[in-house]
Short mmCIF file of C-alpha atoms and ligand atoms in Angstrom, two decimals:
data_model
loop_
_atom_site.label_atom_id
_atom_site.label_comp_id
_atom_site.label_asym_id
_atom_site.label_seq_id
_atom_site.Cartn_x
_atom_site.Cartn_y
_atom_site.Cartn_z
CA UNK A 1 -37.87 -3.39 -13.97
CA UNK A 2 -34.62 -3.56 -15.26
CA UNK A 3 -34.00 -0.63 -17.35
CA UNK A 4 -34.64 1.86 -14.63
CA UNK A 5 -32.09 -0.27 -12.00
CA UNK A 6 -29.57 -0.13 -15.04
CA UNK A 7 -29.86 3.94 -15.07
CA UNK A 8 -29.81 3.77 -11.32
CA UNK A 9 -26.69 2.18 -11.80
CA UNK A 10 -24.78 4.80 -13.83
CA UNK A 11 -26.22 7.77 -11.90
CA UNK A 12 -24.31 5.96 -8.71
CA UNK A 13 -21.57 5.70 -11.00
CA UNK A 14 -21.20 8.78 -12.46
CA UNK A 15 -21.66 10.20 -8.21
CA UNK A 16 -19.08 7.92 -6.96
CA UNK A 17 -16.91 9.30 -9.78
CA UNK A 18 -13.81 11.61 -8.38
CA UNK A 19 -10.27 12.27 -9.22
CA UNK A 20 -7.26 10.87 -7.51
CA UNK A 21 -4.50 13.16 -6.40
CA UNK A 22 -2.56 12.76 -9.51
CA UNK A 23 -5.64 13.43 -11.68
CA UNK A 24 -6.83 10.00 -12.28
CA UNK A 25 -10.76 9.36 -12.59
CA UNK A 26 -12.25 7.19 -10.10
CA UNK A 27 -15.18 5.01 -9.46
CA UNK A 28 -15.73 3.88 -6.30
CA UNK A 29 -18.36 2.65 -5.00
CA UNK A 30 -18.04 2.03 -0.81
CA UNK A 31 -17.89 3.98 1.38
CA UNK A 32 -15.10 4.91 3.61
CA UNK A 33 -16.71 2.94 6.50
CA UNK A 34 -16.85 -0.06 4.51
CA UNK A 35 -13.25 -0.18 3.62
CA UNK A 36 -12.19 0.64 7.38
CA UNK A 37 -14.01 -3.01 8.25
CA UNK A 38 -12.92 -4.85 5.10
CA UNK A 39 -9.50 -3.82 5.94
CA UNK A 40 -9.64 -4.54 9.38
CA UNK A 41 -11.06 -8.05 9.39
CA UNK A 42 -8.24 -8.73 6.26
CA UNK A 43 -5.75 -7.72 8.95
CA UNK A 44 -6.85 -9.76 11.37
CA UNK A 45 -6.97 -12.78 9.59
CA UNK A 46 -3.46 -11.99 8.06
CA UNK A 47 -2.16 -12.46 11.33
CA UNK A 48 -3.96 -15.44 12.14
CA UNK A 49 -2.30 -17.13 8.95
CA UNK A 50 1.24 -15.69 9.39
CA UNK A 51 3.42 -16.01 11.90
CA UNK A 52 3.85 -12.85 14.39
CA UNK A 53 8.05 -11.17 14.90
CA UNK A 54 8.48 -11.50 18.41
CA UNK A 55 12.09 -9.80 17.69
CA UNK A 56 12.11 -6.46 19.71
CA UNK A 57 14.68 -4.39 18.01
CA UNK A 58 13.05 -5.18 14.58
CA UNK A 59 9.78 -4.30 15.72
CA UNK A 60 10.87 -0.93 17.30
CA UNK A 61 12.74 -0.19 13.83
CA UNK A 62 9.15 -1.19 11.51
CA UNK A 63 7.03 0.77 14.38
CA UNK A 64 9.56 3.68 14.47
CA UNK A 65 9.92 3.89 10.37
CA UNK A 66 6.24 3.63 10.29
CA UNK A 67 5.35 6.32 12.63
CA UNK A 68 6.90 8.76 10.98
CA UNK A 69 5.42 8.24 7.38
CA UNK A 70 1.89 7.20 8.86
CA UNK A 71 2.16 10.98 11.21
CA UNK A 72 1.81 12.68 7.87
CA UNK A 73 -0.79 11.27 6.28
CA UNK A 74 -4.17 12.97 6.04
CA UNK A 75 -6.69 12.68 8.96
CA UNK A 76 -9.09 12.18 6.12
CA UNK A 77 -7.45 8.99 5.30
CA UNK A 78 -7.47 7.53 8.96
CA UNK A 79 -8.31 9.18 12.07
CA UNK A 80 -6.64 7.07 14.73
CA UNK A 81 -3.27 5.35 15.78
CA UNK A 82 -1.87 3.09 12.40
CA UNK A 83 -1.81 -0.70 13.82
CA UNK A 84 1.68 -1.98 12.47
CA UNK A 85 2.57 -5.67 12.35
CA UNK A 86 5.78 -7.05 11.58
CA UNK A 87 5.19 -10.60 9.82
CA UNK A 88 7.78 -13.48 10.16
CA UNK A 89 8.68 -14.64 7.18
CA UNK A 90 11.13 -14.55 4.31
CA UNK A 91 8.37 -12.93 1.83
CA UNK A 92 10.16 -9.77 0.32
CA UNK A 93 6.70 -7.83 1.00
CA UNK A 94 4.97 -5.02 2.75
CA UNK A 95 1.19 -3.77 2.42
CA UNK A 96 -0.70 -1.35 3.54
CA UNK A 97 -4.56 -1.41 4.27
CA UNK A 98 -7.41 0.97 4.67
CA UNK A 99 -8.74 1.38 8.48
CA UNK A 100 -4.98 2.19 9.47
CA UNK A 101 -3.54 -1.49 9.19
CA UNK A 102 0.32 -1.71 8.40
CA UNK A 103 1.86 -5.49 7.90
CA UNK A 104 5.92 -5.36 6.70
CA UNK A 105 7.41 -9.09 6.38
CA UNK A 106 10.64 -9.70 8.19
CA UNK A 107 12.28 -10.69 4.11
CA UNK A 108 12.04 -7.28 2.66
CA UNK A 109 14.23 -5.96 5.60
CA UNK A 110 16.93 -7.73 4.11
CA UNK A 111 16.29 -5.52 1.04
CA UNK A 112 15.68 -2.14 2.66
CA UNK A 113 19.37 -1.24 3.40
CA UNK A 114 18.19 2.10 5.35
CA UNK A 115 15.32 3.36 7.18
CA UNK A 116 15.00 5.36 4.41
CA UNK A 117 14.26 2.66 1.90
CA UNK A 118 12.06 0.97 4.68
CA UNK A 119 10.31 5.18 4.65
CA UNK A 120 9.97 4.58 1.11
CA UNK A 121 8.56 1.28 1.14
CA UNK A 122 5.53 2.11 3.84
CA UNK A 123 5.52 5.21 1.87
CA UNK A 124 4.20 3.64 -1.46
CA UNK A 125 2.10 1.27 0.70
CA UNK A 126 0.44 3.90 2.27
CA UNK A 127 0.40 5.70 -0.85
CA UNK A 128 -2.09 2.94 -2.15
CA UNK A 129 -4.29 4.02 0.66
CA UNK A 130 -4.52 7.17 0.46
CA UNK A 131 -5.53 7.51 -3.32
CA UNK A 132 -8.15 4.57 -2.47
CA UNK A 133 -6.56 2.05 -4.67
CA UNK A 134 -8.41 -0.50 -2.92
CA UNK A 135 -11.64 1.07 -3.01
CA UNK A 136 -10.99 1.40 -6.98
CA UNK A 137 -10.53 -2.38 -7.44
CA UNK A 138 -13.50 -3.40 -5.34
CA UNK A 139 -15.58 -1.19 -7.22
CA UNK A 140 -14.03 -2.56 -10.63
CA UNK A 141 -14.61 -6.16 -9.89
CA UNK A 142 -17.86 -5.99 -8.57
CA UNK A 143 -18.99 -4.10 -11.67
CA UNK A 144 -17.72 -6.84 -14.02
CA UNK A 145 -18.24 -9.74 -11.63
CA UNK A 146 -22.13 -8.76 -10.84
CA UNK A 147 -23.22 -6.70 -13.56
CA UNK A 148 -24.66 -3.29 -13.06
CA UNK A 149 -27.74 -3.72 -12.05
CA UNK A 150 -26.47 -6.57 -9.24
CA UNK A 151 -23.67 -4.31 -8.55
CA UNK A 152 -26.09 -1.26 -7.45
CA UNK A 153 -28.36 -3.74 -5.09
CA UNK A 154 -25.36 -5.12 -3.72
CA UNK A 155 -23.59 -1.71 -2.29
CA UNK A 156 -24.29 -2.00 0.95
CA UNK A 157 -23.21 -2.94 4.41
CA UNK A 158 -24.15 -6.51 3.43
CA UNK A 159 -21.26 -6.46 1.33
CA UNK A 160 -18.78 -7.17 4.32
CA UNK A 161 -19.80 -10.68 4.25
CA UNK A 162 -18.50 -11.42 0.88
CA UNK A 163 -14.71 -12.00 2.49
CA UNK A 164 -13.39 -13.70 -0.53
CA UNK A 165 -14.96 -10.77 -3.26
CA UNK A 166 -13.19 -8.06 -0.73
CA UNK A 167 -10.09 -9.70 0.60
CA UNK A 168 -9.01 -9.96 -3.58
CA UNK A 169 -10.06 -6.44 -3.72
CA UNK A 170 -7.82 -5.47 -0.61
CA UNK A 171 -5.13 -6.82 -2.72
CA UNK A 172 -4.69 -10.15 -0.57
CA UNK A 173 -6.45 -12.38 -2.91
CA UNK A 174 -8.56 -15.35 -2.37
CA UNK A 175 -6.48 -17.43 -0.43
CA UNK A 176 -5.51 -15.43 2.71
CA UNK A 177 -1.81 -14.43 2.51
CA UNK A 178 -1.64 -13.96 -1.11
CA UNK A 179 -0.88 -10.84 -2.30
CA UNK A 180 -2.38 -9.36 -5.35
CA UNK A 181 -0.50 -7.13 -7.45
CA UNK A 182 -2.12 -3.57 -8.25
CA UNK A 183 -2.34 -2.35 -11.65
CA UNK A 184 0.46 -0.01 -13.63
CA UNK A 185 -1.72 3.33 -13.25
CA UNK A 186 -1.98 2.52 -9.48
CA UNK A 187 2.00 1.68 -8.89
CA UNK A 188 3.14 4.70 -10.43
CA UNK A 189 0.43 6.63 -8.59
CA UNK A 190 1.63 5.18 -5.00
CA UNK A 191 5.39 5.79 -6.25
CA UNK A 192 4.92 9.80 -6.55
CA UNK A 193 2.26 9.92 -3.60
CA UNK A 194 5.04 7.82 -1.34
CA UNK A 195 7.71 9.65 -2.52
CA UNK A 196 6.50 12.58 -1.33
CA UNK A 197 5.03 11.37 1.95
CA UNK A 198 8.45 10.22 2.76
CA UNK A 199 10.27 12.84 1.99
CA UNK A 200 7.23 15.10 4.33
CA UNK A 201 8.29 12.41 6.77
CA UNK A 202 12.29 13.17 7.11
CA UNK A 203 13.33 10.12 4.76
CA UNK A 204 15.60 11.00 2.00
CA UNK A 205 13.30 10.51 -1.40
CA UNK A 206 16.31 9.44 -3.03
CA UNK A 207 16.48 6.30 -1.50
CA UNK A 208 13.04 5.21 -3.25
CA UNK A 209 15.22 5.14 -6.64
CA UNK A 210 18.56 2.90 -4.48
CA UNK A 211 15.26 0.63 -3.48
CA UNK A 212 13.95 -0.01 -6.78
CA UNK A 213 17.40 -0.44 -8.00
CA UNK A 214 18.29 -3.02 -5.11
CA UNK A 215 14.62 -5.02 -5.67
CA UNK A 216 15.76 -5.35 -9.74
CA UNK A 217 19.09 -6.33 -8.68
CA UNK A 218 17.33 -9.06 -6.28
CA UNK A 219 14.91 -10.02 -9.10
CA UNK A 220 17.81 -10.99 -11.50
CA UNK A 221 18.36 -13.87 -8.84
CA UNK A 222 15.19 -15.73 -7.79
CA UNK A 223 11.91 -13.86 -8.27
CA UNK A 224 10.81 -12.16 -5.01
CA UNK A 225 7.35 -11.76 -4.33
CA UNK A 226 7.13 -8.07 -4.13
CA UNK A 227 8.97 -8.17 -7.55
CA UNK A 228 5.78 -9.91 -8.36
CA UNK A 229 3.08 -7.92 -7.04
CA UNK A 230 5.16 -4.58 -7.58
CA UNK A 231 6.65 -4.65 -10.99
CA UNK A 232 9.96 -3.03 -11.02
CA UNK A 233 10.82 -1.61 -14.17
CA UNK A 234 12.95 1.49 -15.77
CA UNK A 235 9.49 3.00 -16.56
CA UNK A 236 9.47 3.72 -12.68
CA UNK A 237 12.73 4.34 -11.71
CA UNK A 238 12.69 6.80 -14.49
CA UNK A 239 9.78 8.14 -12.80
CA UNK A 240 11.02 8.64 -9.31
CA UNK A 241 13.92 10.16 -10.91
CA UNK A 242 12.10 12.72 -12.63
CA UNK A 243 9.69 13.40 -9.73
CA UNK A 244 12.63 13.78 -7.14
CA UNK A 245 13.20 17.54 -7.78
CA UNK A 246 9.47 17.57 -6.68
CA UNK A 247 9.28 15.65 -3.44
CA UNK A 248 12.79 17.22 -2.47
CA UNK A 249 11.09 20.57 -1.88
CA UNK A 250 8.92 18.58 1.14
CA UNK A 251 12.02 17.09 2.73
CA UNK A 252 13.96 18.77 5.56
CA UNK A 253 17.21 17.17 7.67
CA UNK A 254 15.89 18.82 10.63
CA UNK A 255 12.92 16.23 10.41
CA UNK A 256 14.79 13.04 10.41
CA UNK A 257 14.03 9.80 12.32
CA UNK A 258 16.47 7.76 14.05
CA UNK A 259 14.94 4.69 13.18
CA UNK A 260 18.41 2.64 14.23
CA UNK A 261 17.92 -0.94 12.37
CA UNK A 262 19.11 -4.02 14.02
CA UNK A 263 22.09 -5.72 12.99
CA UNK A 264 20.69 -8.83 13.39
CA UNK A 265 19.09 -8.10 9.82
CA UNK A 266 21.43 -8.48 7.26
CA UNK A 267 21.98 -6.10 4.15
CA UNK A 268 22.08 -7.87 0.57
CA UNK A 269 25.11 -8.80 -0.96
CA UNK A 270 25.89 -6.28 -3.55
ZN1 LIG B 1 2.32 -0.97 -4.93
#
């Protein structure tokens, strides 16, 4: 019996085998559906763990920031309106989830000096989602954690049910409001995808490099948790540089926001 469930195995594999945008092979083995509800119960419980900005003005400069990147992403990726929460609390962190969910934490504001490094912050988040990042890890950890065989008799809408299995997969870990950090091939992959969805999105792609800059700057201090989860490095500043003359062909002044960003948020000392 278990030889031919092993072969079933790698056929579903080698089907659920594509490439990512930037050429990357994939396995992944949900379906879109599946993510939409994994992400959407994550969210959900996100916000019943984490307290909810109440703060107008830095709620209308998140939602504003955030409508313009999420506008240009793909139908494919998510049909309907993006949900966009802003979280209260110092976290330096952001994240982005599959079924249109948005969460940015009041902390990293104090980072993003711009609405353009706020554009390029949603930008890599989204970025995750659209190359199916997520999809990739649940796929990766089920196939060591269950074995193939288990792994192939497990794909199914029963999966939802396994909160703690997915939630890690959805990058939150096991313990609701811990974020997991994504692997180096994914990072740079969400850099160049964000980089050029904000630029598509009126947000100068230049101020993904100032970001990264800021966040290493920030990291020489006390360790912030997106420093944590989202390794900043010169590998990737290097990278944005280099990609710039790239996403700078999709950008256009005549497309900027006027996301205006409260002063109640202060910029970092510099
Ligand atoms: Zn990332």
């Amino acid at each position: 019996m278990k030889l031919p469930l092993i072969m079933l195995g790698a056929l579903i594999v080698l089907s659920a085998c594509t490439s990512s945008s930037t050429g990357r092979k994939q396995v992944m083995l949900f379906s879109e559906s599946e993510l939409d509800k994994m992400g959407a119960a994550s969210f959900e419980e996100m916000k019943k763990q984490t307290p909810i900005s109440t703060d107008k003005a830095t709620i209308n400069f998140v939602q504003c920031v955030a409508n313009a990147v999420t506008k240009n992403v793909p139908k494919s990726v998510h049909k309907g309106n993006w949900e966009v929460v802003v979280f209260d609390s110092a976290q330096v962190n952001a994240f982005a989830l599959p079924g249109g969910k948005i969460g940015v934490y009041t902390g990293i504001l104090k980072v993003t000096e711009t609405q353009d490094q706020l554009g390029a912050i949603i930008g890599h988040e989204v970025g995750h989602v659209i190359e199916h990042h997520s999809n990739e890890r649940l796929s990766a950890s089920k196939l060591q954690n269950m074995g193939m065989a288990a792994a192939t008799a497990a794909v199914g809408m029963t999966d939802v049910e396994n909160k703690g299995l997915w939630m890690a997969g959805l990058g939150l870990g096991l313990q609701y409001g811990v974020i997991m950090p994504y692997g180096r091939s994914h990072e740079s992959e969400a850099d160049i995808v964000g980089q050029d969805l904000m630029a598509r999105s009126g947000f100068e792609p230049s101020a993904s490099i100032k970001l990264w800059q800021n966040m290493a700057k920030l990291s020489q201090g006390a360790p912030a948790e997106f420093m944590s989860t989202h390794p900043s490095n010169e590998t990737r500043i290097k990278q944005l540089t280099e990609h710039l003359p790239v996403s700078m062909n999709y950008y256009q002044t005549t497309n900027r926001p006027q996301c205006q960003k409260p002063s109640v948020i202060s910029s970092p000392k510099s």
